[in-house]
mmCIF file with all atom_site columns, C-alpha atoms in Angstrom:
data_model
loop_
_atom_site.group_PDB
_atom_site.id
_atom_site.type_symbol
_atom_site.label_atom_id
_atom_site.label_alt_id
_atom_site.label_comp_id
_atom_site.label_asym_id
_atom_site.label_entity_id
_atom_site.label_seq_id
_atom_site.pdbx_PDB_ins_code
_atom_site.Cartn_x
_atom_site.Cartn_y
_atom_site.Cartn_z
_atom_site.occupancy
_atom_site.B_iso_or_equiv
_atom_site.pdbx_formal_charge
_atom_site.auth_seq_id
_atom_site.auth_comp_id
_atom_site.auth_asym_id
_atom_site.auth_atom_id
_atom_site.pdbx_PDB_model_num
ATOM 1   C CA . MET A 1 1   ? 8.835  -25.592 -43.766 1.00 0.00 ? 1   MET A CA 1
ATOM 2   C CA . LYS A 1 2   ? 10.058 -22.000 -43.559 1.00 0.00 ? 2   LYS A CA 1
ATOM 3   C CA . LYS A 1 3   ? 6.539  -20.834 -42.721 1.00 0.00 ? 3   LYS A CA 1
ATOM 4   C CA . ILE A 1 4   ? 6.438  -23.111 -39.679 1.00 0.00 ? 4   ILE A CA 1
ATOM 5   C CA . TYR A 1 5   ? 9.738  -21.728 -38.368 1.00 0.00 ? 5   TYR A CA 1
ATOM 6   C CA . LEU A 1 6   ? 8.550  -18.184 -38.966 1.00 0.00 ? 6   LEU A CA 1
ATOM 7   C CA . LEU A 1 7   ? 5.278  -18.909 -37.181 1.00 0.00 ? 7   LEU A CA 1
ATOM 8   C CA . LEU A 1 8   ? 7.116  -20.476 -34.223 1.00 0.00 ? 8   LEU A CA 1
ATOM 9   C CA . ALA A 1 9   ? 9.466  -17.484 -34.002 1.00 0.00 ? 9   ALA A CA 1
ATOM 10  C CA . VAL A 1 10  ? 6.534  -15.047 -33.934 1.00 0.00 ? 10  VAL A CA 1
ATOM 11  C CA . ALA A 1 11  ? 4.755  -17.137 -31.277 1.00 0.00 ? 11  ALA A CA 1
ATOM 12  C CA . LEU A 1 12  ? 7.909  -17.257 -29.151 1.00 0.00 ? 12  LEU A CA 1
ATOM 13  C CA . LEU A 1 13  ? 8.366  -13.500 -29.494 1.00 0.00 ? 13  LEU A CA 1
ATOM 14  C CA . CYS A 1 14  ? 4.762  -12.904 -28.375 1.00 0.00 ? 14  CYS A CA 1
ATOM 15  C CA . LEU A 1 15  ? 5.305  -15.181 -25.393 1.00 0.00 ? 15  LEU A CA 1
ATOM 16  C CA . VAL A 1 16  ? 8.464  -13.323 -24.351 1.00 0.00 ? 16  VAL A CA 1
ATOM 17  C CA . ILE A 1 17  ? 6.746  -9.926  -24.656 1.00 0.00 ? 17  ILE A CA 1
ATOM 18  C CA . SER A 1 18  ? 3.772  -11.154 -22.614 1.00 0.00 ? 18  SER A CA 1
ATOM 19  C CA . ALA A 1 19  ? 6.034  -12.538 -19.895 1.00 0.00 ? 19  ALA A CA 1
ATOM 20  C CA . ALA A 1 20  ? 8.054  -9.314  -19.721 1.00 0.00 ? 20  ALA A CA 1
ATOM 21  C CA . THR A 1 21  ? 4.880  -7.238  -19.416 1.00 0.00 ? 21  THR A CA 1
ATOM 22  C CA . PHE A 1 22  ? 3.549  -9.504  -16.668 1.00 0.00 ? 22  PHE A CA 1
ATOM 23  C CA . VAL A 1 23  ? 6.794  -9.299  -14.687 1.00 0.00 ? 23  VAL A CA 1
ATOM 24  C CA . HIS A 1 24  ? 6.922  -5.519  -15.067 1.00 0.00 ? 24  HIS A CA 1
ATOM 25  C CA . PHE A 1 25  ? 3.425  -4.988  -13.709 1.00 0.00 ? 25  PHE A CA 1
ATOM 26  C CA . SER A 1 26  ? 3.816  -7.615  -10.978 1.00 0.00 ? 26  SER A CA 1
ATOM 27  C CA . ALA A 1 27  ? 7.044  -6.177  -9.606  1.00 0.00 ? 27  ALA A CA 1
ATOM 28  C CA . SER A 1 28  ? 6.797  -4.535  -6.180  1.00 0.00 ? 28  SER A CA 1
ATOM 29  C CA . TYR A 1 29  ? 8.020  -1.186  -7.477  1.00 0.00 ? 29  TYR A CA 1
ATOM 30  C CA . SER A 1 30  ? 5.185  -0.910  -9.956  1.00 0.00 ? 30  SER A CA 1
ATOM 31  C CA . SER A 1 31  ? 2.470  -0.669  -7.333  1.00 0.00 ? 31  SER A CA 1
ATOM 32  C CA . THR A 1 32  ? 1.557  2.317   -5.230  1.00 0.00 ? 32  THR A CA 1
ATOM 33  C CA . SER A 1 33  ? 0.142  1.831   -1.763  1.00 0.00 ? 33  SER A CA 1
ATOM 34  C CA . SER A 1 34  ? -0.087 3.597   1.564   1.00 0.00 ? 34  SER A CA 1
ATOM 35  C CA . SER A 1 35  ? -1.244 2.596   5.011   1.00 0.00 ? 35  SER A CA 1
ATOM 36  C CA . TYR A 1 36  ? -1.822 4.021   8.469   1.00 0.00 ? 36  TYR A CA 1
ATOM 37  C CA . THR A 1 37  ? -1.707 1.789   11.527  1.00 0.00 ? 37  THR A CA 1
ATOM 38  C CA . ALA A 1 38  ? -2.133 2.762   15.147  1.00 0.00 ? 38  ALA A CA 1
ATOM 39  C CA . ASN A 1 39  ? -1.925 0.761   18.333  1.00 0.00 ? 39  ASN A CA 1
ATOM 40  C CA . ALA A 1 40  ? -0.884 1.352   21.941  1.00 0.00 ? 40  ALA A CA 1
ATOM 41  C CA . THR A 1 41  ? 2.839  1.273   21.180  1.00 0.00 ? 41  THR A CA 1
ATOM 42  C CA . ALA A 1 42  ? 3.211  2.878   17.737  1.00 0.00 ? 42  ALA A CA 1
ATOM 43  C CA . VAL A 1 43  ? 1.560  4.908   15.024  1.00 0.00 ? 43  VAL A CA 1
ATOM 44  C CA . THR A 1 44  ? 3.010  4.067   11.619  1.00 0.00 ? 44  THR A CA 1
ATOM 45  C CA . ILE A 1 45  ? 2.541  5.320   8.091   1.00 0.00 ? 45  ILE A CA 1
ATOM 46  C CA . LYS A 1 46  ? 3.926  3.323   5.182   1.00 0.00 ? 46  LYS A CA 1
ATOM 47  C CA . ALA A 1 47  ? 4.019  4.156   1.510   1.00 0.00 ? 47  ALA A CA 1
ATOM 48  C CA . THR A 1 48  ? 5.362  2.320   -1.506  1.00 0.00 ? 48  THR A CA 1
ATOM 49  C CA . TYR A 1 49  ? 5.641  4.103   -4.818  1.00 0.00 ? 49  TYR A CA 1
ATOM 50  C CA . ASN A 1 50  ? 7.552  4.326   -8.073  1.00 0.00 ? 50  ASN A CA 1
ATOM 51  C CA . PRO A 1 51  ? 11.225 4.940   -7.157  1.00 0.00 ? 51  PRO A CA 1
ATOM 52  C CA . GLU A 1 52  ? 11.382 7.600   -9.876  1.00 0.00 ? 52  GLU A CA 1
ATOM 53  C CA . GLN A 1 53  ? 9.065  9.721   -7.695  1.00 0.00 ? 53  GLN A CA 1
ATOM 54  C CA . ALA A 1 54  ? 11.492 9.616   -4.747  1.00 0.00 ? 54  ALA A CA 1
ATOM 55  C CA . PRO A 1 55  ? 12.705 13.227  -5.187  1.00 0.00 ? 55  PRO A CA 1
ATOM 56  C CA . LEU A 1 56  ? 9.104  14.486  -4.982  1.00 0.00 ? 56  LEU A CA 1
ATOM 57  C CA . VAL A 1 57  ? 8.372  12.419  -1.878  1.00 0.00 ? 57  VAL A CA 1
ATOM 58  C CA . GLU A 1 58  ? 11.629 13.483  -0.217  1.00 0.00 ? 58  GLU A CA 1
ATOM 59  C CA . LYS A 1 59  ? 10.942 17.155  -0.909  1.00 0.00 ? 59  LYS A CA 1
ATOM 60  C CA . TYR A 1 60  ? 7.394  16.810  0.450   1.00 0.00 ? 60  TYR A CA 1
ATOM 61  C CA . VAL A 1 61  ? 8.514  15.084  3.674   1.00 0.00 ? 61  VAL A CA 1
ATOM 62  C CA . ASP A 1 62  ? 11.267 17.668  4.188   1.00 0.00 ? 62  ASP A CA 1
ATOM 63  C CA . SER A 1 63  ? 8.711  20.472  3.789   1.00 0.00 ? 63  SER A CA 1
ATOM 64  C CA . CYS A 1 64  ? 6.344  18.841  6.305   1.00 0.00 ? 64  CYS A CA 1
ATOM 65  C CA . LEU A 1 65  ? 9.015  18.439  8.965   1.00 0.00 ? 65  LEU A CA 1
ATOM 66  C CA . GLN A 1 66  ? 10.690 21.839  8.715   1.00 0.00 ? 66  GLN A CA 1
ATOM 67  C CA . PRO A 1 67  ? 12.995 23.117  10.208  1.00 0.00 ? 67  PRO A CA 1
ATOM 68  C CA . VAL A 1 68  ? 14.500 19.609  10.249  1.00 0.00 ? 68  VAL A CA 1
ATOM 69  C CA . VAL A 1 69  ? 15.871 18.318  6.957   1.00 0.00 ? 69  VAL A CA 1
ATOM 70  C CA . VAL A 1 70  ? 15.249 14.590  6.790   1.00 0.00 ? 70  VAL A CA 1
ATOM 71  C CA . PHE A 1 71  ? 16.671 13.776  3.371   1.00 0.00 ? 71  PHE A CA 1
ATOM 72  C CA . GLY A 1 72  ? 18.795 16.675  2.155   1.00 0.00 ? 72  GLY A CA 1
ATOM 73  C CA . THR A 1 73  ? 20.920 15.042  -0.541  1.00 0.00 ? 73  THR A CA 1
ATOM 74  C CA . ALA A 1 74  ? 20.475 11.484  0.785   1.00 0.00 ? 74  ALA A CA 1
ATOM 75  C CA . HIS A 1 75  ? 17.930 9.184   -0.819  1.00 0.00 ? 75  HIS A CA 1
ATOM 76  C CA . LYS A 1 76  ? 18.177 6.500   1.848   1.00 0.00 ? 76  LYS A CA 1
ATOM 77  C CA . VAL A 1 77  ? 17.652 7.387   5.521   1.00 0.00 ? 77  VAL A CA 1
ATOM 78  C CA . ASN A 1 78  ? 17.104 5.589   8.801   1.00 0.00 ? 78  ASN A CA 1
ATOM 79  C CA . LYS A 1 79  ? 17.034 8.137   11.607  1.00 0.00 ? 79  LYS A CA 1
ATOM 80  C CA . ASP A 1 80  ? 15.111 9.752   14.419  1.00 0.00 ? 80  ASP A CA 1
ATOM 81  C CA . ILE A 1 81  ? 13.645 13.216  13.920  1.00 0.00 ? 81  ILE A CA 1
ATOM 82  C CA . ALA A 1 82  ? 12.970 15.500  16.880  1.00 0.00 ? 82  ALA A CA 1
ATOM 83  C CA . ILE A 1 83  ? 11.364 18.931  16.785  1.00 0.00 ? 83  ILE A CA 1
ATOM 84  C CA . ASN A 1 84  ? 11.361 20.341  20.308  1.00 0.00 ? 84  ASN A CA 1
ATOM 85  C CA . GLU A 1 85  ? 8.939  23.231  19.703  1.00 0.00 ? 85  GLU A CA 1
ATOM 86  C CA . SER A 1 86  ? 6.120  20.862  18.769  1.00 0.00 ? 86  SER A CA 1
ATOM 87  C CA . GLN A 1 87  ? 7.200  17.914  20.964  1.00 0.00 ? 87  GLN A CA 1
ATOM 88  C CA . LEU A 1 88  ? 7.503  15.765  17.873  1.00 0.00 ? 88  LEU A CA 1
ATOM 89  C CA . LEU A 1 89  ? 9.617  12.604  17.776  1.00 0.00 ? 89  LEU A CA 1
ATOM 90  C CA . TYR A 1 90  ? 9.439  10.382  14.679  1.00 0.00 ? 90  TYR A CA 1
ATOM 91  C CA . HIS A 1 91  ? 11.565 7.596   13.289  1.00 0.00 ? 91  HIS A CA 1
ATOM 92  C CA . VAL A 1 92  ? 11.956 7.820   9.508   1.00 0.00 ? 92  VAL A CA 1
ATOM 93  C CA . LYS A 1 93  ? 13.141 4.915   7.390   1.00 0.00 ? 93  LYS A CA 1
ATOM 94  C CA . ALA A 1 94  ? 13.158 5.437   3.644   1.00 0.00 ? 94  ALA A CA 1
ATOM 95  C CA . SER A 1 95  ? 14.748 4.422   0.397   1.00 0.00 ? 95  SER A CA 1
ATOM 96  C CA . PRO A 1 96  ? 13.641 5.220   -3.157  1.00 0.00 ? 96  PRO A CA 1
ATOM 97  C CA . GLY A 1 97  ? 10.223 3.608   -3.492  1.00 0.00 ? 97  GLY A CA 1
ATOM 98  C CA . THR A 1 98  ? 9.479  3.070   0.204   1.00 0.00 ? 98  THR A CA 1
ATOM 99  C CA . LEU A 1 99  ? 8.766  5.317   3.163   1.00 0.00 ? 99  LEU A CA 1
ATOM 100 C CA . THR A 1 100 ? 7.995  4.382   6.768   1.00 0.00 ? 100 THR A CA 1
ATOM 101 C CA . ILE A 1 101 ? 7.485  6.914   9.550   1.00 0.00 ? 101 ILE A CA 1
ATOM 102 C CA . THR A 1 102 ? 6.817  5.672   13.073  1.00 0.00 ? 102 THR A CA 1
ATOM 103 C CA . ALA A 1 103 ? 5.835  7.612   16.195  1.00 0.00 ? 103 ALA A CA 1
ATOM 104 C CA . SER A 1 104 ? 5.251  6.511   19.754  1.00 0.00 ? 104 SER A CA 1
ATOM 105 C CA . PRO A 1 105 ? 1.939  7.709   21.257  1.00 0.00 ? 105 PRO A CA 1
ATOM 106 C CA . LYS A 1 106 ? 3.688  7.947   24.638  1.00 0.00 ? 106 LYS A CA 1
ATOM 107 C CA . GLU A 1 107 ? 6.423  10.280  23.357  1.00 0.00 ? 107 GLU A CA 1
ATOM 108 C CA . ASN A 1 108 ? 4.255  12.434  21.054  1.00 0.00 ? 108 ASN A CA 1
ATOM 109 C CA . ASP A 1 109 ? 1.258  14.606  21.778  1.00 0.00 ? 109 ASP A CA 1
ATOM 110 C CA . ARG A 1 110 ? -2.024 14.395  19.864  1.00 0.00 ? 110 ARG A CA 1
ATOM 111 C CA . HIS A 1 111 ? -0.978 17.218  17.501  1.00 0.00 ? 111 HIS A CA 1
ATOM 112 C CA . SER A 1 112 ? 2.184  15.325  16.477  1.00 0.00 ? 112 SER A CA 1
ATOM 113 C CA . LEU A 1 113 ? 0.218  12.146  15.804  1.00 0.00 ? 113 LEU A CA 1
ATOM 114 C CA . ASP A 1 114 ? -2.360 14.080  13.771  1.00 0.00 ? 114 ASP A CA 1
ATOM 115 C CA . LYS A 1 115 ? 0.477  15.634  11.786  1.00 0.00 ? 115 LYS A CA 1
ATOM 116 C CA . LEU A 1 116 ? 1.659  12.148  10.893  1.00 0.00 ? 116 LEU A CA 1
ATOM 117 C CA . ARG A 1 117 ? -1.788 11.336  9.500   1.00 0.00 ? 117 ARG A CA 1
ATOM 118 C CA . ASN A 1 118 ? -1.776 14.629  7.545   1.00 0.00 ? 118 ASN A CA 1
ATOM 119 C CA . ILE A 1 119 ? 1.605  13.737  6.033   1.00 0.00 ? 119 ILE A CA 1
ATOM 120 C CA . LEU A 1 120 ? 0.127  10.473  4.772   1.00 0.00 ? 120 LEU A CA 1
ATOM 121 C CA . ASP A 1 121 ? -2.932 12.255  3.368   1.00 0.00 ? 121 ASP A CA 1
ATOM 122 C CA . GLY A 1 122 ? -0.678 14.734  1.556   1.00 0.00 ? 122 GLY A CA 1
ATOM 123 C CA . LEU A 1 123 ? 1.414  11.940  0.076   1.00 0.00 ? 123 LEU A CA 1
ATOM 124 C CA . GLY A 1 124 ? -1.655 10.950  -1.904  1.00 0.00 ? 124 GLY A CA 1
ATOM 125 C CA . SER A 1 125 ? -1.346 14.133  -3.934  1.00 0.00 ? 125 SER A CA 1
ATOM 126 C CA . VAL A 1 126 ? 2.426  13.750  -4.368  1.00 0.00 ? 126 VAL A CA 1
ATOM 127 C CA . ILE A 1 127 ? 2.593  10.072  -5.330  1.00 0.00 ? 127 ILE A CA 1
ATOM 128 C CA . LYS A 1 128 ? 1.102  9.330   -8.724  1.00 0.00 ? 128 LYS A CA 1
ATOM 129 C CA . PRO A 1 129 ? 0.027  5.729   -9.340  1.00 0.00 ? 129 PRO A CA 1
ATOM 130 C CA . TYR A 1 130 ? 1.074  4.077   -12.581 1.00 0.00 ? 130 TYR A CA 1
#
């Protein structure tokens, strides 16, 4: 009788471990993705990544948009960024694990919109999938 209880306990333990592994890999934070969308009203880049990589992403975005500091010491932002010299106007919304940058084609020149695409391309080397 003790063998049956031991066998049931081992089976239950295996089931719990399998369920925990499934939930971990199915959670939204465990996937890495990026996208670029453009239409007549907005150009948007979106990225989702491991929240532990947020400091790397924040540092990269800050370096791309110098002299403006988007993040500084904040990890969650929702603000407009304007750089007058390059006629750049973006809206940045971010929290650890997600980043969205939106630009209006009417308010930005071609160079500013191309820069947005380059930021997304560079994120591919900063964000490591897991």
